[in-house]
Amino acid sequence: MRLNEQPLLTAAQIEARIAEIAREISDRYAGRDPVLVAVLKGAAIFAADLMRRLTVPACLDFIRARSYAGTESQGRVRITFLPEHSLEGRHVIVVEDILDTGRTTSAVLDCIRQQNPASLVLCTLLDKPARRVVPVKADYTGFRIDNLFVVGYGLDYDERYRHFPDIRTLEE
Ligand code: XMP
Ligand code: MG
């Protein structure tokens, strides 16, 4: 695998887009206290930056779903870590790093729906619509990207590259 030195999305682009999304979310949830449920591990960095831009008193929780080995989807999704707090009656915002086939996110959304939240929306930093197998639509999307494997800003290739402040592509 070859890592492109040239970012697909620079740290400045990411920061500016997150500020826009945070304004939209803050407007929509004015007077409420939503719960951000970040999908571990990839969305941890996005959720941290998004949360700091919100002007509503949001709570933070986490869920973990596993489906990937290397760059290949195994097609199966296991929820291996659940939010600590009850989501019943809460306004839940699921925070994802990337929507790819949609399998992971749809399993996460199904799992959270079982807890009867008052409302449920999906906020993803990246969307690769060309790869969708399960129909999932995000309410907030940072960037739509082509069918490329990307790393950085929380996204990894076998646990590497999450620390990059920008997003870069990996090529065969
Ligand atoms: P699905 O296919 O279930 O996949 O929507 C979502 C999960 O797959 C991982 N994924 C990626 N990780 N670069 C990554 O570092 C990518 O381009 C990529 N595409 C999918 C990711 O964990 C995501 O939550
Ligand atoms: Mg992930």
CSV table of N, CA and C and ligand atoms in Angstrom, one decimal:
chain,number,residue,atom,x,y,z
A,1,MET,N,0.8,-1.2,0.0
A,1,MET,CA,0.0,0.0,0.0
A,1,MET,C,0.9,1.2,0.0
A,2,ARG,N,0.5,2.2,-0.8
A,2,ARG,CA,1.2,3.5,-0.9
A,2,ARG,C,0.4,4.6,-0.3
A,3,LEU,N,1.0,5.4,0.6
A,3,LEU,CA,0.3,6.5,1.2
A,3,LEU,C,0.6,7.8,0.4
A,4,ASN,N,-0.4,8.4,-0.1
A,4,ASN,CA,-0.3,9.7,-0.8
A,4,ASN,C,0.2,10.8,0.2
A,5,GLU,N,1.2,11.5,-0.2
A,5,GLU,CA,1.7,12.6,0.7
A,5,GLU,C,0.7,13.8,0.6
A,6,GLN,N,0.1,14.0,-0.6
A,6,GLN,CA,-0.8,15.1,-0.8
A,6,GLN,C,-2.2,14.8,-0.1
A,7,PRO,N,-2.6,15.6,0.8
A,7,PRO,CA,-3.9,15.3,1.4
A,7,PRO,C,-5.1,15.4,0.5
A,8,LEU,N,-6.1,14.5,0.7
A,8,LEU,CA,-7.3,14.6,0.0
A,8,LEU,C,-8.1,15.7,0.6
A,9,LEU,N,-8.1,15.8,1.9
A,9,LEU,CA,-8.8,16.9,2.6
A,9,LEU,C,-7.8,17.4,3.7
A,10,THR,N,-7.5,18.7,3.6
A,10,THR,CA,-6.5,19.3,4.5
A,10,THR,C,-7.2,19.5,5.9
A,11,ALA,N,-6.4,19.7,6.9
A,11,ALA,CA,-6.8,20.0,8.3
A,11,ALA,C,-7.7,21.2,8.3
A,12,ALA,N,-7.3,22.2,7.5
A,12,ALA,CA,-8.1,23.5,7.4
A,12,ALA,C,-9.5,23.2,6.8
A,13,GLN,N,-9.6,22.4,5.8
A,13,GLN,CA,-10.9,22.1,5.1
A,13,GLN,C,-11.7,21.4,6.1
A,14,ILE,N,-11.2,20.4,6.8
A,14,ILE,CA,-11.9,19.6,7.8
A,14,ILE,C,-12.5,20.5,8.9
A,15,GLU,N,-11.6,21.4,9.4
A,15,GLU,CA,-12.0,22.3,10.5
A,15,GLU,C,-13.1,23.2,10.1
A,16,ALA,N,-13.0,23.8,8.9
A,16,ALA,CA,-14.1,24.7,8.4
A,16,ALA,C,-15.4,24.0,8.2
A,17,ARG,N,-15.4,22.8,7.7
A,17,ARG,CA,-16.6,22.0,7.5
A,17,ARG,C,-17.3,21.6,8.8
A,18,ILE,N,-16.4,21.3,9.8
A,18,ILE,CA,-17.0,20.9,11.1
A,18,ILE,C,-17.6,22.1,11.7
A,19,ALA,N,-17.0,23.2,11.6
A,19,ALA,CA,-17.6,24.5,12.1
A,19,ALA,C,-19.0,24.7,11.5
A,20,GLU,N,-19.2,24.4,10.2
A,20,GLU,CA,-20.5,24.6,9.6
A,20,GLU,C,-21.5,23.6,10.1
A,21,ILE,N,-21.1,22.3,10.2
A,21,ILE,CA,-22.0,21.3,10.7
A,21,ILE,C,-22.4,21.6,12.2
A,22,ALA,N,-21.4,22.0,12.9
A,22,ALA,CA,-21.7,22.3,14.4
A,22,ALA,C,-22.7,23.5,14.5
A,23,ARG,N,-22.7,24.4,13.6
A,23,ARG,CA,-23.7,25.5,13.6
A,23,ARG,C,-25.1,25.0,13.3
A,24,GLU,N,-25.1,24.1,12.3
A,24,GLU,CA,-26.4,23.5,11.9
A,24,GLU,C,-27.0,22.7,13.1
A,25,ILE,N,-26.2,21.9,13.7
A,25,ILE,CA,-26.6,21.0,14.8
A,25,ILE,C,-27.0,21.9,16.0
A,26,SER,N,-26.2,22.9,16.3
A,26,SER,CA,-26.5,23.8,17.4
A,26,SER,C,-27.9,24.5,17.2
A,27,ASP,N,-28.2,24.9,16.0
A,27,ASP,CA,-29.4,25.5,15.7
A,27,ASP,C,-30.6,24.6,15.9
A,28,ARG,N,-30.4,23.4,15.3
A,28,ARG,CA,-31.5,22.4,15.4
A,28,ARG,C,-31.8,21.9,16.8
A,29,TYR,N,-30.8,21.9,17.7
A,29,TYR,CA,-31.0,21.3,19.0
A,29,TYR,C,-31.0,22.4,20.1
A,30,ALA,N,-31.2,23.7,19.7
A,30,ALA,CA,-31.3,24.8,20.6
A,30,ALA,C,-32.3,24.5,21.7
A,31,GLY,N,-31.9,24.7,23.0
A,31,GLY,CA,-32.7,24.4,24.1
A,31,GLY,C,-32.8,22.9,24.5
A,32,ARG,N,-32.1,22.1,23.8
A,32,ARG,CA,-32.1,20.7,24.2
A,32,ARG,C,-30.7,20.2,24.5
A,33,ASP,N,-30.6,19.0,25.1
A,33,ASP,CA,-29.2,18.5,25.4
A,33,ASP,C,-29.1,17.1,24.7
A,34,PRO,N,-28.7,17.1,23.5
A,34,PRO,CA,-28.5,15.9,22.7
A,34,PRO,C,-27.4,15.0,23.3
A,35,VAL,N,-27.4,13.8,22.9
A,35,VAL,CA,-26.2,12.9,23.2
A,35,VAL,C,-25.5,12.6,21.9
A,36,LEU,N,-24.2,12.9,21.9
A,36,LEU,CA,-23.4,12.4,20.8
A,36,LEU,C,-23.0,11.0,21.1
A,37,VAL,N,-23.3,10.1,20.2
A,37,VAL,CA,-22.8,8.7,20.3
A,37,VAL,C,-21.8,8.5,19.2
A,38,ALA,N,-20.5,8.5,19.6
A,38,ALA,CA,-19.4,8.4,18.6
A,38,ALA,C,-19.1,6.9,18.4
A,39,VAL,N,-18.9,6.5,17.2
A,39,VAL,CA,-18.6,5.1,16.8
A,39,VAL,C,-17.1,4.9,16.9
A,40,LEU,N,-16.7,4.1,17.9
A,40,LEU,CA,-15.3,3.9,18.1
A,40,LEU,C,-14.8,2.9,17.0
A,41,LYS,N,-13.4,3.1,16.7
A,41,LYS,CA,-12.6,4.1,17.2
A,41,LYS,C,-12.5,5.3,16.3
A,42,GLY,N,-12.9,5.1,15.0
A,42,GLY,CA,-12.6,6.0,13.9
A,42,GLY,C,-13.1,7.4,14.2
A,43,ALA,N,-14.3,7.5,14.8
A,43,ALA,CA,-15.0,8.8,14.9
A,43,ALA,C,-14.6,9.6,16.2
A,44,ALA,N,-13.7,9.0,17.0
A,44,ALA,CA,-13.3,9.7,18.2
A,44,ALA,C,-12.8,11.1,18.0
A,45,ILE,N,-12.0,11.3,17.0
A,45,ILE,CA,-11.4,12.6,16.8
A,45,ILE,C,-12.4,13.6,16.2
A,46,PHE,N,-13.2,13.1,15.2
A,46,PHE,CA,-14.2,13.9,14.7
A,46,PHE,C,-15.2,14.4,15.8
A,47,ALA,N,-15.6,13.4,16.6
A,47,ALA,CA,-16.6,13.7,17.7
A,47,ALA,C,-16.0,14.8,18.6
A,48,ALA,N,-14.7,14.6,19.0
A,48,ALA,CA,-14.1,15.6,19.9
A,48,ALA,C,-14.1,17.0,19.3
A,49,ASP,N,-13.8,17.1,18.0
A,49,ASP,CA,-13.7,18.4,17.4
A,49,ASP,C,-15.1,19.0,17.2
A,50,LEU,N,-16.0,18.1,16.8
A,50,LEU,CA,-17.4,18.6,16.6
A,50,LEU,C,-18.0,19.1,17.9
A,51,MET,N,-17.8,18.3,19.0
A,51,MET,CA,-18.4,18.7,20.3
A,51,MET,C,-17.9,20.0,20.8
A,52,ARG,N,-16.7,20.3,20.5
A,52,ARG,CA,-16.1,21.6,21.0
A,52,ARG,C,-16.6,22.8,20.3
A,53,ARG,N,-17.3,22.5,19.1
A,53,ARG,CA,-17.9,23.6,18.3
A,53,ARG,C,-19.3,23.8,18.6
A,54,LEU,N,-20.0,22.9,19.4
A,54,LEU,CA,-21.4,23.0,19.6
A,54,LEU,C,-21.7,24.0,20.7
A,55,THR,N,-22.8,24.7,20.5
A,55,THR,CA,-23.2,25.7,21.6
A,55,THR,C,-24.3,25.2,22.4
A,56,VAL,N,-24.7,23.9,22.2
A,56,VAL,CA,-25.7,23.2,23.1
A,56,VAL,C,-25.0,22.3,24.0
A,57,PRO,N,-25.5,22.0,25.2
A,57,PRO,CA,-24.8,21.2,26.2
A,57,PRO,C,-25.0,19.7,25.9
A,58,ALA,N,-24.2,19.3,24.9
A,58,ALA,CA,-24.3,17.9,24.5
A,58,ALA,C,-23.5,16.9,25.5
A,59,CYS,N,-24.0,15.7,25.6
A,59,CYS,CA,-23.3,14.7,26.3
A,59,CYS,C,-22.6,13.8,25.3
A,60,LEU,N,-21.6,13.1,25.8
A,60,LEU,CA,-20.8,12.2,24.9
A,60,LEU,C,-20.8,10.8,25.4
A,61,ASP,N,-21.1,9.9,24.5
A,61,ASP,CA,-21.0,8.5,24.8
A,61,ASP,C,-20.4,7.8,23.6
A,62,PHE,N,-20.2,6.5,23.7
A,62,PHE,CA,-19.5,5.7,22.6
A,62,PHE,C,-20.2,4.4,22.4
A,63,ILE,N,-20.1,3.9,21.2
A,63,ILE,CA,-20.5,2.6,20.8
A,63,ILE,C,-19.4,2.0,19.9
A,64,ARG,N,-19.2,0.7,20.0
A,64,ARG,CA,-18.1,0.2,19.1
A,64,ARG,C,-18.7,-0.9,18.3
A,65,ALA,N,-18.4,-0.9,17.0
A,65,ALA,CA,-18.9,-1.9,16.0
A,65,ALA,C,-17.7,-2.4,15.3
A,66,ARG,N,-17.6,-3.6,15.1
A,66,ARG,CA,-16.4,-4.2,14.3
A,66,ARG,C,-16.9,-4.9,13.1
A,67,SER,N,-16.3,-4.6,12.0
A,67,SER,CA,-16.6,-5.3,10.7
A,67,SER,C,-15.5,-5.4,9.8
A,68,TYR,N,-14.4,-4.8,10.1
A,68,TYR,CA,-13.3,-4.7,9.1
A,68,TYR,C,-12.0,-5.3,9.5
A,69,ALA,N,-11.4,-6.0,8.5
A,69,ALA,CA,-10.0,-6.4,8.7
A,69,ALA,C,-9.2,-5.9,7.5
A,70,GLY,N,-8.2,-5.1,7.7
A,70,GLY,CA,-7.5,-4.4,6.6
A,70,GLY,C,-8.5,-3.5,5.9
A,71,THR,N,-8.6,-3.6,4.6
A,71,THR,CA,-9.5,-2.7,3.8
A,71,THR,C,-10.7,-3.5,3.4
A,72,GLU,N,-10.8,-4.8,3.7
A,72,GLU,CA,-11.9,-5.5,3.2
A,72,GLU,C,-13.1,-5.7,4.2
A,73,SER,N,-14.3,-5.3,3.8
A,73,SER,CA,-15.4,-5.5,4.6
A,73,SER,C,-15.7,-7.0,4.7
A,74,GLN,N,-15.9,-7.5,5.9
A,74,GLN,CA,-16.2,-8.9,6.1
A,74,GLN,C,-17.7,-9.2,6.0
A,75,GLY,N,-18.5,-8.1,5.9
A,75,GLY,CA,-19.9,-8.2,5.8
A,75,GLY,C,-20.7,-8.4,7.0
A,76,ARG,N,-20.0,-8.8,8.1
A,76,ARG,CA,-20.6,-9.0,9.4
A,76,ARG,C,-20.3,-7.9,10.3
A,77,VAL,N,-21.2,-7.5,11.2
A,77,VAL,CA,-21.0,-6.5,12.1
A,77,VAL,C,-21.3,-6.9,13.5
A,78,ARG,N,-20.4,-6.7,14.4
A,78,ARG,CA,-20.7,-7.1,15.8
A,78,ARG,C,-20.6,-5.8,16.6
A,79,ILE,N,-21.6,-5.6,17.5
A,79,ILE,CA,-21.5,-4.4,18.4
A,79,ILE,C,-20.8,-5.0,19.7
A,80,THR,N,-19.6,-4.4,19.9
A,80,THR,CA,-18.7,-4.9,21.0
A,80,THR,C,-18.7,-4.0,22.2
A,81,PHE,N,-19.3,-2.8,22.1
A,81,PHE,CA,-19.3,-1.9,23.3
A,81,PHE,C,-20.5,-1.0,23.2
A,82,LEU,N,-21.2,-0.9,24.2
A,82,LEU,CA,-22.5,-0.2,24.2
A,82,LEU,C,-22.4,1.1,24.9
A,83,PRO,N,-23.2,2.1,24.6
A,83,PRO,CA,-23.2,3.4,25.4
A,83,PRO,C,-23.5,3.1,26.8
A,84,GLU,N,-22.8,3.9,27.7
A,84,GLU,CA,-22.9,3.7,29.1
A,84,GLU,C,-24.2,4.1,29.7
A,85,HIS,N,-24.7,5.2,29.1
A,85,HIS,CA,-26.0,5.8,29.6
A,85,HIS,C,-27.2,5.3,28.8
A,86,SER,N,-28.3,5.2,29.4
A,86,SER,CA,-29.6,4.9,28.7
A,86,SER,C,-29.9,6.0,27.7
A,87,LEU,N,-30.3,5.6,26.5
A,87,LEU,CA,-30.6,6.6,25.4
A,87,LEU,C,-32.1,6.7,25.3
A,88,GLU,N,-32.8,6.1,26.2
A,88,GLU,CA,-34.3,6.2,26.1
A,88,GLU,C,-34.7,7.6,26.3
A,89,GLY,N,-35.6,8.1,25.4
A,89,GLY,CA,-36.1,9.5,25.5
A,89,GLY,C,-35.1,10.6,25.2
A,90,ARG,N,-33.9,10.2,24.8
A,90,ARG,CA,-32.8,11.2,24.5
A,90,ARG,C,-32.8,11.5,23.0
A,91,HIS,N,-32.3,12.7,22.7
A,91,HIS,CA,-32.1,13.1,21.3
A,91,HIS,C,-30.6,12.7,21.0
A,92,VAL,N,-30.6,11.6,20.2
A,92,VAL,CA,-29.3,11.0,19.9
A,92,VAL,C,-28.7,11.4,18.5
A,93,ILE,N,-27.5,11.8,18.5
A,93,ILE,CA,-26.7,12.1,17.3
A,93,ILE,C,-25.6,11.1,17.2
A,94,VAL,N,-25.7,10.1,16.2
A,94,VAL,CA,-24.7,9.2,16.0
A,94,VAL,C,-23.6,9.8,15.2
A,95,VAL,N,-22.4,9.8,15.6
A,95,VAL,CA,-21.2,10.4,15.0
A,95,VAL,C,-20.3,9.3,14.4
A,96,GLU,N,-20.2,9.3,13.1
A,96,GLU,CA,-19.5,8.3,12.3
A,96,GLU,C,-18.3,8.9,11.6
A,97,ASP,N,-17.3,8.1,11.4
A,97,ASP,CA,-16.1,8.6,10.6
A,97,ASP,C,-16.4,8.5,9.1
A,98,ILE,N,-17.0,7.3,8.7
A,98,ILE,CA,-17.2,7.1,7.3
A,98,ILE,C,-18.3,6.2,7.0
A,99,LEU,N,-19.1,6.5,6.1
A,99,LEU,CA,-20.2,5.6,5.6
A,99,LEU,C,-19.7,5.0,4.3
A,100,ASP,N,-19.6,3.7,4.4
A,100,ASP,CA,-19.0,2.9,3.2
A,100,ASP,C,-20.1,2.0,2.7
A,101,THR,N,-20.1,0.7,3.0
A,101,THR,CA,-21.2,-0.1,2.5
A,101,THR,C,-22.5,0.2,3.3
A,102,GLY,N,-22.4,0.8,4.5
A,102,GLY,CA,-23.5,1.1,5.3
A,102,GLY,C,-23.8,0.0,6.3
A,103,ARG,N,-23.1,-1.1,6.2
A,103,ARG,CA,-23.4,-2.2,7.2
A,103,ARG,C,-23.2,-1.8,8.6
A,104,THR,N,-22.0,-1.2,8.9
A,104,THR,CA,-21.7,-0.9,10.3
A,104,THR,C,-22.7,0.1,10.8
A,105,THR,N,-22.9,1.2,10.1
A,105,THR,CA,-23.8,2.3,10.6
A,105,THR,C,-25.2,1.8,10.7
A,106,SER,N,-25.7,0.9,9.8
A,106,SER,CA,-27.0,0.5,9.9
A,106,SER,C,-27.2,-0.4,11.2
A,107,ALA,N,-26.1,-1.2,11.5
A,107,ALA,CA,-26.2,-2.1,12.7
A,107,ALA,C,-26.2,-1.2,14.0
A,108,VAL,N,-25.4,-0.1,13.9
A,108,VAL,CA,-25.3,0.8,15.0
A,108,VAL,C,-26.7,1.5,15.2
A,109,LEU,N,-27.3,2.0,14.1
A,109,LEU,CA,-28.6,2.7,14.2
A,109,LEU,C,-29.7,1.7,14.8
A,110,ASP,N,-29.7,0.5,14.3
A,110,ASP,CA,-30.6,-0.5,14.8
A,110,ASP,C,-30.5,-0.7,16.2
A,111,CYS,N,-29.2,-0.9,16.7
A,111,CYS,CA,-28.9,-1.1,18.1
A,111,CYS,C,-29.5,0.0,19.0
A,112,ILE,N,-29.2,1.3,18.5
A,112,ILE,CA,-29.6,2.4,19.3
A,112,ILE,C,-31.2,2.6,19.2
A,113,ARG,N,-31.8,2.3,18.1
A,113,ARG,CA,-33.2,2.4,18.0
A,113,ARG,C,-33.9,1.5,19.1
A,114,GLN,N,-33.3,0.4,19.4
A,114,GLN,CA,-33.9,-0.5,20.4
A,114,GLN,C,-34.1,0.1,21.7
A,115,GLN,N,-33.3,1.2,22.0
A,115,GLN,CA,-33.4,1.9,23.3
A,115,GLN,C,-34.4,3.0,23.3
A,116,ASN,N,-35.2,3.1,22.2
A,116,ASN,CA,-36.3,4.1,22.1
A,116,ASN,C,-35.8,5.6,22.4
A,117,PRO,N,-34.9,6.1,21.6
A,117,PRO,CA,-34.5,7.5,21.8
A,117,PRO,C,-35.6,8.4,21.3
A,118,ALA,N,-35.7,9.6,21.8
A,118,ALA,CA,-36.7,10.6,21.4
A,118,ALA,C,-36.5,10.9,19.9
A,119,SER,N,-35.3,11.0,19.5
A,119,SER,CA,-35.0,11.2,18.1
A,119,SER,C,-33.6,10.7,17.8
A,120,LEU,N,-33.3,10.4,16.5
A,120,LEU,CA,-32.1,9.8,16.2
A,120,LEU,C,-31.6,10.4,14.8
A,121,VAL,N,-30.5,11.0,14.8
A,121,VAL,CA,-29.9,11.4,13.5
A,121,VAL,C,-28.5,10.9,13.3
A,122,LEU,N,-28.0,10.9,12.1
A,122,LEU,CA,-26.7,10.4,11.8
A,122,LEU,C,-25.8,11.6,11.2
A,123,CYS,N,-24.7,11.7,11.8
A,123,CYS,CA,-23.7,12.7,11.3
A,123,CYS,C,-22.4,12.0,11.0
A,124,THR,N,-22.0,12.0,9.7
A,124,THR,CA,-20.8,11.4,9.3
A,124,THR,C,-19.8,12.3,8.7
A,125,LEU,N,-18.6,12.2,9.0
A,125,LEU,CA,-17.6,13.1,8.4
A,125,LEU,C,-17.4,12.8,6.9
A,126,LEU,N,-17.4,11.5,6.5
A,126,LEU,CA,-17.2,11.1,5.1
A,126,LEU,C,-18.2,10.2,4.7
A,127,ASP,N,-18.5,10.3,3.4
A,127,ASP,CA,-19.5,9.4,2.8
A,127,ASP,C,-19.0,8.9,1.4
A,128,LYS,N,-18.9,7.6,1.3
A,128,LYS,CA,-18.6,7.0,0.0
A,128,LYS,C,-19.8,6.4,-0.6
A,129,PRO,N,-20.7,7.2,-1.2
A,129,PRO,CA,-22.0,6.6,-1.7
A,129,PRO,C,-21.9,5.5,-2.7
A,130,ALA,N,-20.8,5.5,-3.5
A,130,ALA,CA,-20.7,4.5,-4.5
A,130,ALA,C,-20.6,3.1,-4.0
A,131,ARG,N,-20.2,3.0,-2.7
A,131,ARG,CA,-20.0,1.6,-2.1
A,131,ARG,C,-21.2,1.1,-1.4
A,132,ARG,N,-22.3,1.8,-1.3
A,132,ARG,CA,-23.4,1.5,-0.5
A,132,ARG,C,-24.0,0.1,-0.8
A,133,VAL,N,-24.2,-0.7,0.2
A,133,VAL,CA,-24.9,-2.0,0.0
A,133,VAL,C,-26.2,-2.0,0.8
A,134,VAL,N,-26.1,-1.4,2.0
A,134,VAL,CA,-27.3,-1.2,2.8
A,134,VAL,C,-27.7,0.2,2.7
A,135,PRO,N,-29.0,0.5,2.5
A,135,PRO,CA,-29.4,1.9,2.3
A,135,PRO,C,-29.4,2.7,3.6
A,136,VAL,N,-28.4,3.6,3.8
A,136,VAL,CA,-28.3,4.4,4.9
A,136,VAL,C,-28.0,5.8,4.4
A,137,LYS,N,-28.8,6.8,5.0
A,137,LYS,CA,-28.5,8.2,4.6
A,137,LYS,C,-28.2,9.0,5.8
A,138,ALA,N,-27.2,9.8,5.7
A,138,ALA,CA,-26.8,10.7,6.8
A,138,ALA,C,-27.6,12.0,6.8
A,139,ASP,N,-27.9,12.5,8.0
A,139,ASP,CA,-28.5,13.8,8.1
A,139,ASP,C,-27.5,14.9,8.0
A,140,TYR,N,-26.3,14.7,8.4
A,140,TYR,CA,-25.2,15.6,8.2
A,140,TYR,C,-24.0,14.9,7.7
A,141,THR,N,-23.4,15.4,6.6
A,141,THR,CA,-22.3,14.8,6.0
A,141,THR,C,-21.2,15.9,5.8
A,142,GLY,N,-20.0,15.5,6.2
A,142,GLY,CA,-18.9,16.4,6.1
A,142,GLY,C,-18.5,16.5,4.6
A,143,PHE,N,-18.1,15.4,4.0
A,143,PHE,CA,-17.6,15.4,2.7
A,143,PHE,C,-18.0,14.1,2.0
A,144,ARG,N,-18.5,14.2,0.7
A,144,ARG,CA,-18.7,13.0,-0.1
A,144,ARG,C,-17.4,12.8,-0.9
A,145,ILE,N,-17.0,11.5,-0.8
A,145,ILE,CA,-15.7,11.2,-1.5
A,145,ILE,C,-15.9,10.1,-2.5
A,146,ASP,N,-15.0,9.9,-3.4
A,146,ASP,CA,-15.0,8.8,-4.4
A,146,ASP,C,-14.6,7.5,-3.7
A,147,ASN,N,-14.7,6.5,-4.4
A,147,ASN,CA,-14.4,5.2,-3.8
A,147,ASN,C,-12.9,5.0,-3.7
A,148,LEU,N,-12.3,5.6,-2.6
A,148,LEU,CA,-10.9,5.6,-2.3
A,148,LEU,C,-10.8,5.1,-0.9
A,149,PHE,N,-9.7,4.5,-0.6
A,149,PHE,CA,-9.4,4.1,0.8
A,149,PHE,C,-8.7,5.3,1.5
A,150,VAL,N,-9.2,5.8,2.5
A,150,VAL,CA,-8.7,7.0,3.2
A,150,VAL,C,-8.2,6.7,4.6
A,151,VAL,N,-7.2,7.4,5.0
A,151,VAL,CA,-6.7,7.3,6.4
A,151,VAL,C,-6.4,8.7,6.9
A,152,GLY,N,-6.3,8.8,8.3
A,152,GLY,CA,-6.0,10.0,8.9
A,152,GLY,C,-7.2,10.6,9.6
A,153,TYR,N,-7.0,11.5,10.5
A,153,TYR,CA,-8.1,12.2,11.3
A,153,TYR,C,-9.0,11.1,11.9
A,154,GLY,N,-8.4,10.1,12.5
A,154,GLY,CA,-9.1,9.0,13.2
A,154,GLY,C,-9.2,7.8,12.4
A,155,LEU,N,-9.2,7.9,11.0
A,155,LEU,CA,-9.3,6.7,10.2
A,155,LEU,C,-8.0,6.0,10.1
A,156,ASP,N,-8.0,4.6,10.1
A,156,ASP,CA,-6.8,3.8,10.2
A,156,ASP,C,-6.7,2.8,9.0
A,157,TYR,N,-5.5,2.3,8.8
A,157,TYR,CA,-5.3,1.1,8.1
A,157,TYR,C,-4.6,0.2,9.0
A,158,ASP,N,-5.3,-0.8,9.5
A,158,ASP,CA,-4.7,-1.7,10.6
A,158,ASP,C,-4.1,-0.9,11.7
A,159,GLU,N,-4.9,0.0,12.2
A,159,GLU,CA,-4.5,0.8,13.4
A,159,GLU,C,-3.5,1.9,13.1
A,160,ARG,N,-3.0,2.0,11.9
A,160,ARG,CA,-2.0,3.1,11.6
A,160,ARG,C,-2.7,4.3,11.0
A,161,TYR,N,-2.0,5.4,11.1
A,161,TYR,CA,-2.3,6.7,10.5
A,161,TYR,C,-3.4,7.5,11.1
A,162,ARG,N,-4.0,7.0,12.2
A,162,ARG,CA,-5.1,7.7,12.8
A,162,ARG,C,-4.7,9.1,13.2
A,163,HIS,N,-3.5,9.3,13.5
A,163,HIS,CA,-3.0,10.6,14.1
A,163,HIS,C,-2.8,11.7,13.1
A,164,PHE,N,-2.9,11.4,11.8
A,164,PHE,CA,-2.7,12.5,10.8
A,164,PHE,C,-3.8,13.6,11.0
A,165,PRO,N,-3.4,14.9,11.0
A,165,PRO,CA,-4.4,15.9,11.2
A,165,PRO,C,-5.3,16.1,9.9
A,166,ASP,N,-4.8,15.5,8.8
A,166,ASP,CA,-5.5,15.6,7.5
A,166,ASP,C,-6.0,14.2,7.0
A,167,ILE,N,-6.6,14.2,5.9
A,167,ILE,CA,-7.1,12.9,5.4
A,167,ILE,C,-6.4,12.6,4.1
A,168,ARG,N,-5.8,11.4,4.0
A,168,ARG,CA,-5.0,11.1,2.8
A,168,ARG,C,-5.5,9.7,2.2
A,169,THR,N,-5.1,9.5,1.0
A,169,THR,CA,-5.6,8.2,0.4
A,169,THR,C,-4.4,7.2,0.4
A,170,LEU,N,-4.8,5.9,0.5
A,170,LEU,CA,-3.9,4.8,0.4
A,170,LEU,C,-4.2,4.1,-0.9
A,171,GLU,N,-3.1,3.8,-1.6
A,171,GLU,CA,-3.3,3.1,-2.9
A,171,GLU,C,-2.6,1.8,-2.9
A,172,GLU,N,-3.1,0.8,-3.7
A,172,GLU,CA,-2.5,-0.5,-3.9
A,172,GLU,C,-1.1,-0.3,-4.6
B,1,XMP,P1,-19.2,-0.1,6.3
B,1,XMP,O1,-18.8,-0.8,5.0
B,1,XMP,O2,-19.8,-1.0,7.3
B,1,XMP,O3,-17.9,0.4,6.8
B,1,XMP,O4,-20.1,1.2,6.0
B,1,XMP,C1,-17.7,1.3,7.8
B,1,XMP,C2,-16.4,1.2,8.5
B,1,XMP,O5,-15.4,0.7,7.6
B,1,XMP,C3,-14.2,1.3,7.8
B,1,XMP,N1,-13.9,2.0,6.5
B,1,XMP,C4,-12.8,2.7,6.3
B,1,XMP,N2,-11.7,2.9,7.2
B,1,XMP,N3,-10.7,4.2,5.4
B,1,XMP,C5,-10.7,3.7,6.7
B,1,XMP,O6,-9.8,3.9,7.4
B,1,XMP,C6,-11.7,4.0,4.6
B,1,XMP,O7,-11.6,4.4,3.4
B,1,XMP,C7,-12.8,3.2,5.0
B,1,XMP,N4,-13.9,2.7,4.5
B,1,XMP,C8,-14.6,2.1,5.4
B,1,XMP,C9,-14.5,2.3,8.9
B,1,XMP,O8,-14.1,1.7,10.1
B,1,XMP,C10,-16.0,2.5,8.9
B,1,XMP,O9,-16.5,2.8,10.2
B,2,MG,MG,-15.2,3.0,12.0
